[in-house]
PDB file of C-alpha atoms in Angstrom:
ATOM      1  CA  MET Q  25       0.000   0.000   0.000  1.00  0.00           C
ATOM      2  CA  SER Q  26       1.425   3.358  -0.991  1.00  0.00           C
ATOM      3  CA  THR Q  27       1.898   6.010   1.628  1.00  0.00           C
ATOM      4  CA  PRO Q  28      -0.450   9.010   1.137  1.00  0.00           C
ATOM      5  CA  ARG Q  29       1.359  12.087  -0.038  1.00  0.00           C
ATOM      6  CA  SER Q  30       1.552  14.747   2.641  1.00  0.00           C
ATOM      7  CA  SER Q  31       0.092  18.116   1.741  1.00  0.00           C
ATOM      8  CA  PRO Q  32       2.361  21.175   1.964  1.00  0.00           C
ATOM      9  CA  GLU Q  33       1.906  23.441   4.943  1.00  0.00           C
ATOM     10  CA  ARG Q  34      -0.204  26.498   4.317  1.00  0.00           C
ATOM     11  CA  SER Q  35      -0.447  29.620   6.402  1.00  0.00           C
ATOM     12  CA  VAL Q  36      -4.020  30.784   6.918  1.00  0.00           C
ATOM     13  CA  LYS Q  37      -4.653  34.413   7.785  1.00  0.00           C
ATOM     14  CA  SER Q  38      -7.387  35.100  10.295  1.00  0.00           C
ATOM     15  CA  VAL Q  39     -10.068  37.507   9.108  1.00  0.00           C
ATOM     16  CA  GLU Q  40     -11.401  38.180  12.603  1.00  0.00           C
ATOM     17  CA  ASN Q  41      -9.633  41.552  12.852  1.00  0.00           C
ATOM     18  CA  GLN Q  42      -9.435  42.449   9.161  1.00  0.00           C
ATOM     19  CA  VAL Q  43     -11.233  45.405   7.624  1.00  0.00           C
ATOM     20  CA  HIS Q  44     -11.571  45.464   3.837  1.00  0.00           C
ATOM     21  CA  ILE Q  45     -11.904  48.809   2.062  1.00  0.00           C
ATOM     22  CA  ASP Q  46     -12.328  49.607  -1.610  1.00  0.00           C
ATOM     23  CA  GLU Q  47     -13.945  52.050  -4.041  1.00  0.00           C
ATOM     24  CA  LYS Q  48     -16.748  51.573  -6.569  1.00  0.00           C
ATOM     25  CA  TRP Q  49     -18.545  53.713  -9.137  1.00  0.00           C
ATOM     26  CA  PHE Q  50     -22.342  53.999  -8.906  1.00  0.00           C
ATOM     27  CA  TYR Q  51     -24.360  55.456 -11.787  1.00  0.00           C
ATOM     28  CA  LEU Q  52     -27.509  57.575 -11.623  1.00  0.00           C
ATOM     29  CA  ILE Q  53     -29.273  55.633 -14.399  1.00  0.00           C
ATOM     30  CA  MET Q  54     -28.576  52.460 -16.375  1.00  0.00           C
ATOM     31  CA  GLU Q  55     -27.538  52.593 -20.018  1.00  0.00           C
ATOM     32  CA  LYS Q  56     -29.334  49.261 -20.558  1.00  0.00           C
ATOM     33  CA  GLY Q  57     -31.505  47.085 -18.374  1.00  0.00           C
ATOM     34  CA  TYR Q  58     -34.833  45.394 -17.756  1.00  0.00           C
ATOM     35  CA  LEU Q  59     -37.804  46.387 -15.631  1.00  0.00           C
ATOM     36  CA  LEU Q  60     -40.608  44.203 -14.303  1.00  0.00           C
ATOM     37  CA  VAL Q  61     -43.842  46.212 -14.235  1.00  0.00           C
ATOM     38  CA  PHE Q  62     -47.570  45.539 -14.006  1.00  0.00           C
ATOM     39  CA  PRO Q  63     -49.815  46.263 -17.035  1.00  0.00           C
ATOM     40  CA  GLU Q  64     -51.301  49.330 -15.350  1.00  0.00           C
ATOM     41  CA  ASP Q  65     -47.874  50.777 -14.481  1.00  0.00           C
ATOM     42  CA  GLU Q  66     -46.170  53.462 -16.542  1.00  0.00           C
ATOM     43  CA  LEU Q  67     -42.568  53.083 -17.567  1.00  0.00           C
ATOM     44  CA  PRO Q  68     -40.335  55.606 -15.738  1.00  0.00           C
ATOM     45  CA  GLU Q  69     -38.672  58.236 -17.881  1.00  0.00           C
ATOM     46  CA  THR Q  70     -34.949  58.768 -17.541  1.00  0.00           C
ATOM     47  CA  TYR Q  71     -32.799  61.179 -19.527  1.00  0.00           C
ATOM     48  CA  ALA Q  72     -29.109  61.717 -20.241  1.00  0.00           C
ATOM     49  CA  GLN Q  73     -27.412  63.900 -22.823  1.00  0.00           C
ATOM     50  CA  HIS Q  74     -25.252  60.953 -23.866  1.00  0.00           C
ATOM     51  CA  LYS Q  75     -24.502  57.484 -22.542  1.00  0.00           C
ATOM     52  CA  ASN Q  76     -20.922  58.594 -21.874  1.00  0.00           C
ATOM     53  CA  ASN Q  77     -22.120  61.486 -19.705  1.00  0.00           C
ATOM     54  CA  ILE Q  78     -24.329  59.584 -17.260  1.00  0.00           C
ATOM     55  CA  LEU Q  79     -23.863  61.014 -13.769  1.00  0.00           C
ATOM     56  CA  LYS Q  80     -21.746  58.787 -11.528  1.00  0.00           C
ATOM     57  CA  VAL Q  81     -20.238  58.966  -8.042  1.00  0.00           C
ATOM     58  CA  MET Q  82     -17.425  56.935  -6.513  1.00  0.00           C
ATOM     59  CA  PHE Q  83     -17.975  55.513  -3.019  1.00  0.00           C
ATOM     60  CA  LEU Q  84     -15.437  54.336  -0.444  1.00  0.00           C
ATOM     61  CA  CYS Q  85     -16.756  51.373   1.575  1.00  0.00           C
ATOM     62  CA  ALA Q  86     -15.356  49.452   4.538  1.00  0.00           C
ATOM     63  CA  VAL Q  87     -16.554  46.106   5.923  1.00  0.00           C
ATOM     64  CA  CYS Q  88     -15.359  43.437   8.324  1.00  0.00           C
ATOM     65  CA  LYS Q  89     -16.433  39.946   9.377  1.00  0.00           C
ATOM     66  CA  PRO Q  90     -19.841  39.940  11.124  1.00  0.00           C
ATOM     67  CA  GLN Q  91     -19.168  39.155  14.778  1.00  0.00           C
ATOM     68  CA  ARG Q  92     -20.553  39.303  18.306  1.00  0.00           C
ATOM     69  CA  ARG Q  93     -20.021  42.300  20.534  1.00  0.00           C
ATOM     70  CA  PRO Q  94     -18.995  41.701  24.155  1.00  0.00           C
ATOM     71  CA  ASP Q  95     -22.654  42.080  25.191  1.00  0.00           C
ATOM     72  CA  GLY Q  96     -23.697  39.284  22.809  1.00  0.00           C
ATOM     73  CA  THR Q  97     -25.379  41.447  20.155  1.00  0.00           C
ATOM     74  CA  LEU Q  98     -24.454  41.008  16.491  1.00  0.00           C
ATOM     75  CA  MET Q  99     -22.287  43.501  14.629  1.00  0.00           C
ATOM     76  CA  ASN Q 100     -23.229  42.974  10.971  1.00  0.00           C
ATOM     77  CA  GLY Q 101     -19.807  43.927   9.570  1.00  0.00           C
ATOM     78  CA  LEU Q 102     -20.927  47.144   7.857  1.00  0.00           C
ATOM     79  CA  ILE Q 103     -18.533  49.917   8.892  1.00  0.00           C
ATOM     80  CA  SER Q 104     -18.375  52.775   6.447  1.00  0.00           C
ATOM     81  CA  CYS Q 105     -19.813  54.025   3.138  1.00  0.00           C
ATOM     82  CA  HIS Q 106     -18.890  57.522   1.959  1.00  0.00           C
ATOM     83  CA  PRO Q 107     -19.211  59.225  -1.443  1.00  0.00           C
ATOM     84  CA  PHE Q 108     -16.363  61.236  -2.906  1.00  0.00           C
ATOM     85  CA  THR Q 109     -18.387  64.437  -3.159  1.00  0.00           C
ATOM     86  CA  GLU Q 110     -18.339  68.014  -1.935  1.00  0.00           C
ATOM     87  CA  LEU Q 111     -20.885  70.786  -1.432  1.00  0.00           C
ATOM     88  CA  VAL Q 112     -20.599  73.679  -3.897  1.00  0.00           C
ATOM     89  CA  THR Q 113     -22.684  76.788  -4.534  1.00  0.00           C
ATOM     90  CA  ALA Q 114     -24.790  76.726  -7.712  1.00  0.00           C
ATOM     91  CA  GLN Q 115     -23.607  79.440 -10.082  1.00  0.00           C
ATOM     92  CA  ARG Q 116     -26.823  79.567 -12.151  1.00  0.00           C
ATOM     93  CA  SER Q 117     -30.526  79.054 -11.536  1.00  0.00           C
ATOM     94  CA  SER Q 118     -32.335  76.071 -13.045  1.00  0.00           C
ATOM     95  CA  LYS Q 119     -35.714  74.334 -12.862  1.00  0.00           C
ATOM     96  CA  LYS Q 120     -34.518  72.270  -9.900  1.00  0.00           C
ATOM     97  CA  ARG Q 121     -32.781  74.880  -7.743  1.00  0.00           C
ATOM     98  CA  GLU Q 122     -32.054  78.593  -7.349  1.00  0.00           C
ATOM     99  CA  ARG Q 123     -28.709  80.247  -7.825  1.00  0.00           C
ATOM    100  CA  GLY Q 124     -26.632  80.138  -4.643  1.00  0.00           C
ATOM    101  CA  THR Q 125     -28.128  76.831  -3.465  1.00  0.00           C
ATOM    102  CA  LEU Q 126     -25.662  74.343  -2.041  1.00  0.00           C
ATOM    103  CA  GLU Q 127     -25.526  71.198  -4.152  1.00  0.00           C
ATOM    104  CA  GLU Q 128     -23.486  68.015  -3.982  1.00  0.00           C
ATOM    105  CA  LYS Q 129     -20.920  67.384  -6.721  1.00  0.00           C
ATOM    106  CA  PRO Q 130     -18.500  64.472  -7.370  1.00  0.00           C
ATOM    107  CA  ILE Q 131     -14.811  65.136  -6.796  1.00  0.00           C
ATOM    108  CA  LYS Q 132     -11.701  63.552  -8.288  1.00  0.00           C
ATOM    109  CA  VAL Q 133     -10.048  60.950  -6.058  1.00  0.00           C
ATOM    110  CA  THR Q 134      -6.387  61.858  -5.534  1.00  0.00           C
ATOM    111  CA  ALA Q 135      -3.870  60.631  -2.973  1.00  0.00           C
ATOM    112  CA  GLU Q 136      -4.625  63.673  -0.820  1.00  0.00           C
ATOM    113  CA  VAL Q 137      -8.398  63.130  -1.028  1.00  0.00           C
ATOM    114  CA  TYR Q 138      -8.048  59.433  -0.196  1.00  0.00           C
ATOM    115  CA  ARG Q 139      -5.855  60.272   2.807  1.00  0.00           C
ATOM    116  CA  LYS Q 140      -8.425  62.781   4.072  1.00  0.00           C
ATOM    117  CA  PHE Q 141     -11.313  60.298   3.757  1.00  0.00           C
ATOM    118  CA  ILE Q 142      -9.396  57.572   5.588  1.00  0.00           C
ATOM    119  CA  LYS Q 143      -8.434  59.965   8.397  1.00  0.00           C
ATOM    120  CA  GLU Q 144     -11.735  61.826   8.810  1.00  0.00           C
ATOM    121  CA  LYS Q 145     -14.310  59.170   7.883  1.00  0.00           C
ATOM    122  CA  VAL Q 146     -13.163  55.530   7.774  1.00  0.00           C
ATOM    123  CA  ILE Q 147     -10.963  55.478  10.907  1.00  0.00           C
ATOM    124  CA  PRO Q 148     -13.536  57.324  13.075  1.00  0.00           C
ATOM    125  CA  ASP Q 149     -16.240  54.931  11.830  1.00  0.00           C
ATOM    126  CA  MET Q 150     -14.071  51.963  12.808  1.00  0.00           C
ATOM    127  CA  ARG Q 151     -13.488  53.334  16.303  1.00  0.00           C
ATOM    128  CA  GLU Q 152     -17.218  53.961  16.708  1.00  0.00           C
ATOM    129  CA  ARG Q 153     -18.421  50.579  15.439  1.00  0.00           C
ATOM    130  CA  LEU Q 154     -15.599  48.381  16.801  1.00  0.00           C
ATOM    131  CA  PRO Q 155     -14.833  49.903  20.232  1.00  0.00           C
ATOM    132  CA  TRP Q 156     -14.109  46.513  21.840  1.00  0.00           C
ATOM    133  CA  LYS Q 157     -11.224  45.992  19.369  1.00  0.00           C
ATOM    134  CA  LYS Q 158      -9.154  48.860  20.781  1.00  0.00           C
ATOM    135  CA  GLU Q 159      -6.757  46.555  22.638  1.00  0.00           C
ATOM    136  CA  GLU Q 160      -6.312  44.280  19.597  1.00  0.00           C
ATOM    137  CA  VAL Q 161      -4.450  44.644  16.306  1.00  0.00           C
ATOM    138  CA  ILE Q 162      -6.700  45.535  13.364  1.00  0.00           C
ATOM    139  CA  THR Q 163      -5.528  45.257   9.759  1.00  0.00           C
ATOM    140  CA  ILE Q 164      -7.010  47.389   6.992  1.00  0.00           C
ATOM    141  CA  ARG Q 165      -6.630  45.761   3.584  1.00  0.00           C
ATOM    142  CA  HIS Q 166      -6.773  47.804   0.382  1.00  0.00           C
ATOM    143  CA  ASP Q 167      -5.385  47.339  -3.115  1.00  0.00           C
ATOM    144  CA  GLY Q 168      -2.238  48.853  -4.589  1.00  0.00           C
ATOM    145  CA  ALA Q 169      -3.806  51.783  -6.433  1.00  0.00           C
ATOM    146  CA  LYS Q 170      -1.489  54.789  -6.745  1.00  0.00           C
ATOM    147  CA  THR Q 171      -3.891  56.995  -4.808  1.00  0.00           C
ATOM    148  CA  HIS Q 172      -3.725  54.624  -1.815  1.00  0.00           C
ATOM    149  CA  ASN Q 173      -0.014  54.727  -1.036  1.00  0.00           C
ATOM    150  CA  GLY Q 174       1.211  57.643  -3.141  1.00  0.00           C
ATOM    151  CA  LYS Q 175       2.250  61.078  -1.889  1.00  0.00           C
ATOM    152  CA  GLY Q 176       3.551  59.612   1.384  1.00  0.00           C
ATOM    153  CA  ASN Q 177       0.232  57.986   2.304  1.00  0.00           C
ATOM    154  CA  ALA Q 178       1.827  54.704   3.432  1.00  0.00           C
ATOM    155  CA  ALA Q 179       3.923  56.448   6.106  1.00  0.00           C
ATOM    156  CA  PHE Q 180       0.996  58.690   7.071  1.00  0.00           C
ATOM    157  CA  PHE Q 181      -1.345  55.716   7.568  1.00  0.00           C
ATOM    158  CA  GLU Q 182       1.242  53.939   9.700  1.00  0.00           C
ATOM    159  CA  ARG Q 183       1.332  56.896  12.112  1.00  0.00           C
ATOM    160  CA  LEU Q 184      -2.416  57.411  11.958  1.00  0.00           C
ATOM    161  CA  GLY Q 185      -3.201  53.825  12.923  1.00  0.00           C
ATOM    162  CA  ARG Q 186      -1.343  54.107  16.236  1.00  0.00           C
ATOM    163  CA  LYS Q 187      -3.123  57.179  17.573  1.00  0.00           C
ATOM    164  CA  TYR Q 188      -5.477  57.287  20.565  1.00  0.00           C
ATOM    165  CA  GLY Q 189      -4.330  53.931  21.900  1.00  0.00           C
ATOM    166  CA  TRP Q 190      -5.355  51.942  18.825  1.00  0.00           C
ATOM    167  CA  THR Q 191      -3.174  49.636  16.709  1.00  0.00           C
ATOM    168  CA  ILE Q 192      -4.442  49.759  13.129  1.00  0.00           C
ATOM    169  CA  LEU Q 193      -2.144  48.424  10.426  1.00  0.00           C
ATOM    170  CA  PHE Q 194      -2.515  48.947   6.686  1.00  0.00           C
ATOM    171  CA  ASP Q 195      -1.886  46.010   4.355  1.00  0.00           C
ATOM    172  CA  THR Q 196      -1.607  46.530   0.590  1.00  0.00           C
ATOM    173  CA  GLN Q 197      -3.020  43.613  -1.352  1.00  0.00           C
ATOM    174  CA  SER Q 198      -0.629  42.494  -4.085  1.00  0.00           C
ATOM    175  CA  ALA Q 199      -1.827  42.083  -7.665  1.00  0.00           C
ATOM    176  CA  GLN Q 200      -3.643  38.783  -8.316  1.00  0.00           C
ATOM    177  CA  SER Q 201      -3.361  37.928  -4.639  1.00  0.00           C
ATOM    178  CA  PRO Q 202      -5.344  34.898  -3.396  1.00  0.00           C
ATOM    179  CA  ASP Q 203      -6.100  36.955  -0.267  1.00  0.00           C
ATOM    180  CA  VAL Q 204      -9.116  38.496  -1.925  1.00  0.00           C
ATOM    181  CA  ASN Q 205     -11.076  41.579  -0.961  1.00  0.00           C
ATOM    182  CA  VAL Q 206     -14.637  40.598  -0.027  1.00  0.00           C
ATOM    183  CA  LEU Q 207     -15.980  43.837  -1.479  1.00  0.00           C
ATOM    184  CA  ASP Q 208     -14.717  42.887  -4.940  1.00  0.00           C
ATOM    185  CA  ILE Q 209     -15.819  39.249  -4.909  1.00  0.00           C
ATOM    186  CA  GLY Q 210     -19.389  39.707  -3.757  1.00  0.00           C
ATOM    187  CA  ILE Q 211     -20.533  42.671  -1.731  1.00  0.00           C
ATOM    188  CA  PHE Q 212     -20.228  45.285  -4.482  1.00  0.00           C
ATOM    189  CA  ASN Q 213     -22.142  43.097  -6.943  1.00  0.00           C
ATOM    190  CA  GLY Q 214     -24.978  42.608  -4.475  1.00  0.00           C
ATOM    191  CA  LEU Q 215     -24.924  46.282  -3.537  1.00  0.00           C
ATOM    192  CA  GLN Q 216     -25.151  47.325  -7.185  1.00  0.00           C
ATOM    193  CA  ALA Q 217     -28.081  44.988  -7.855  1.00  0.00           C
ATOM    194  CA  LYS Q 218     -30.001  45.919  -4.695  1.00  0.00           C
ATOM    195  CA  SER Q 219     -29.505  49.650  -5.203  1.00  0.00           C
ATOM    196  CA  GLU Q 220     -31.555  49.389  -8.413  1.00  0.00           C
ATOM    197  CA  ASP Q 221     -34.642  49.281  -6.172  1.00  0.00           C
ATOM    198  CA  TYR Q 222     -34.061  52.971  -5.405  1.00  0.00           C
ATOM    199  CA  ARG Q 223     -32.854  54.037  -8.829  1.00  0.00           C
ATOM    200  CA  MET Q 224     -36.004  55.668 -10.152  1.00  0.00           C
ATOM    201  CA  ASP Q 225     -36.179  57.931  -7.111  1.00  0.00           C
ATOM    202  CA  SER Q 226     -32.815  59.435  -8.050  1.00  0.00           C
ATOM    203  CA  SER Q 227     -32.485  62.648 -10.036  1.00  0.00           C
ATOM    204  CA  SER Q 228     -29.361  64.278  -8.566  1.00  0.00           C
ATOM    205  CA  VAL Q 229     -26.073  63.461  -6.882  1.00  0.00           C
ATOM    206  CA  SER Q 230     -27.671  63.858  -3.452  1.00  0.00           C
ATOM    207  CA  ASP Q 231     -30.428  61.396  -4.389  1.00  0.00           C
ATOM    208  CA  LEU Q 232     -27.874  58.911  -5.680  1.00  0.00           C
ATOM    209  CA  VAL Q 233     -25.803  59.223  -2.501  1.00  0.00           C
ATOM    210  CA  ALA Q 234     -28.856  58.696  -0.276  1.00  0.00           C
ATOM    211  CA  ARG Q 235     -29.901  55.668  -2.324  1.00  0.00           C
ATOM    212  CA  VAL Q 236     -26.534  53.914  -2.181  1.00  0.00           C
ATOM    213  CA  LYS Q 237     -25.988  54.602   1.527  1.00  0.00           C
ATOM    214  CA  CYS Q 238     -29.483  53.348   2.355  1.00  0.00           C
ATOM    215  CA  THR Q 239     -28.767  50.172   0.382  1.00  0.00           C
ATOM    216  CA  PHE Q 240     -25.390  49.656   2.059  1.00  0.00           C
ATOM    217  CA  PHE Q 241     -26.555  49.986   5.659  1.00  0.00           C
ATOM    218  CA  ASN Q 242     -29.541  47.683   4.977  1.00  0.00           C
ATOM    219  CA  TYR Q 243     -27.330  45.045   3.353  1.00  0.00           C
ATOM    220  CA  PRO Q 244     -28.138  41.606   4.821  1.00  0.00           C
TER     221      PRO Q 244
END
């Protein structure tokens, strides 16, 4: 009888204290798609100057493994969902708003913008939603996009993660890494599909932002 071949040793990373973050584009309307309606329903009307000019907003999301809090309640793993937008003053009047009204507009994601969102939004959300993890080591995993580690961001994040008694490390996922990001492999697809339920209520950036955030924080 032949001796069974021994399998090589593999190191398995625990996901208990991992937080996955990533970005995704969300569009105001679909270029193509299908709708299920009743005979008495009217088809919704949507307009765009051109299919290449459909309004879109990039969101930065953060999730972790669903787990029990010290009191036994369930933390569903949803940490953070923020649009890359800013409030600007309307320069002209239109049918939808008066001149001087504050309106939400998408912004370009640069290394400086990404650093600001991590510092002012994602890290505070983590401290708020995972307070019992303060004495443990938490690892934030993101991909190797230039905006993530460029302009000195890697060194900045290393200092940032050790403030206020926390130990938060940043891990850059290598290209084609088997240590996948759960946002890429499933959550974003489900979020995109579910957010279609709110699509026809959207007519501006603010509507789109409200729709996506509502979908994210009600994700099962």
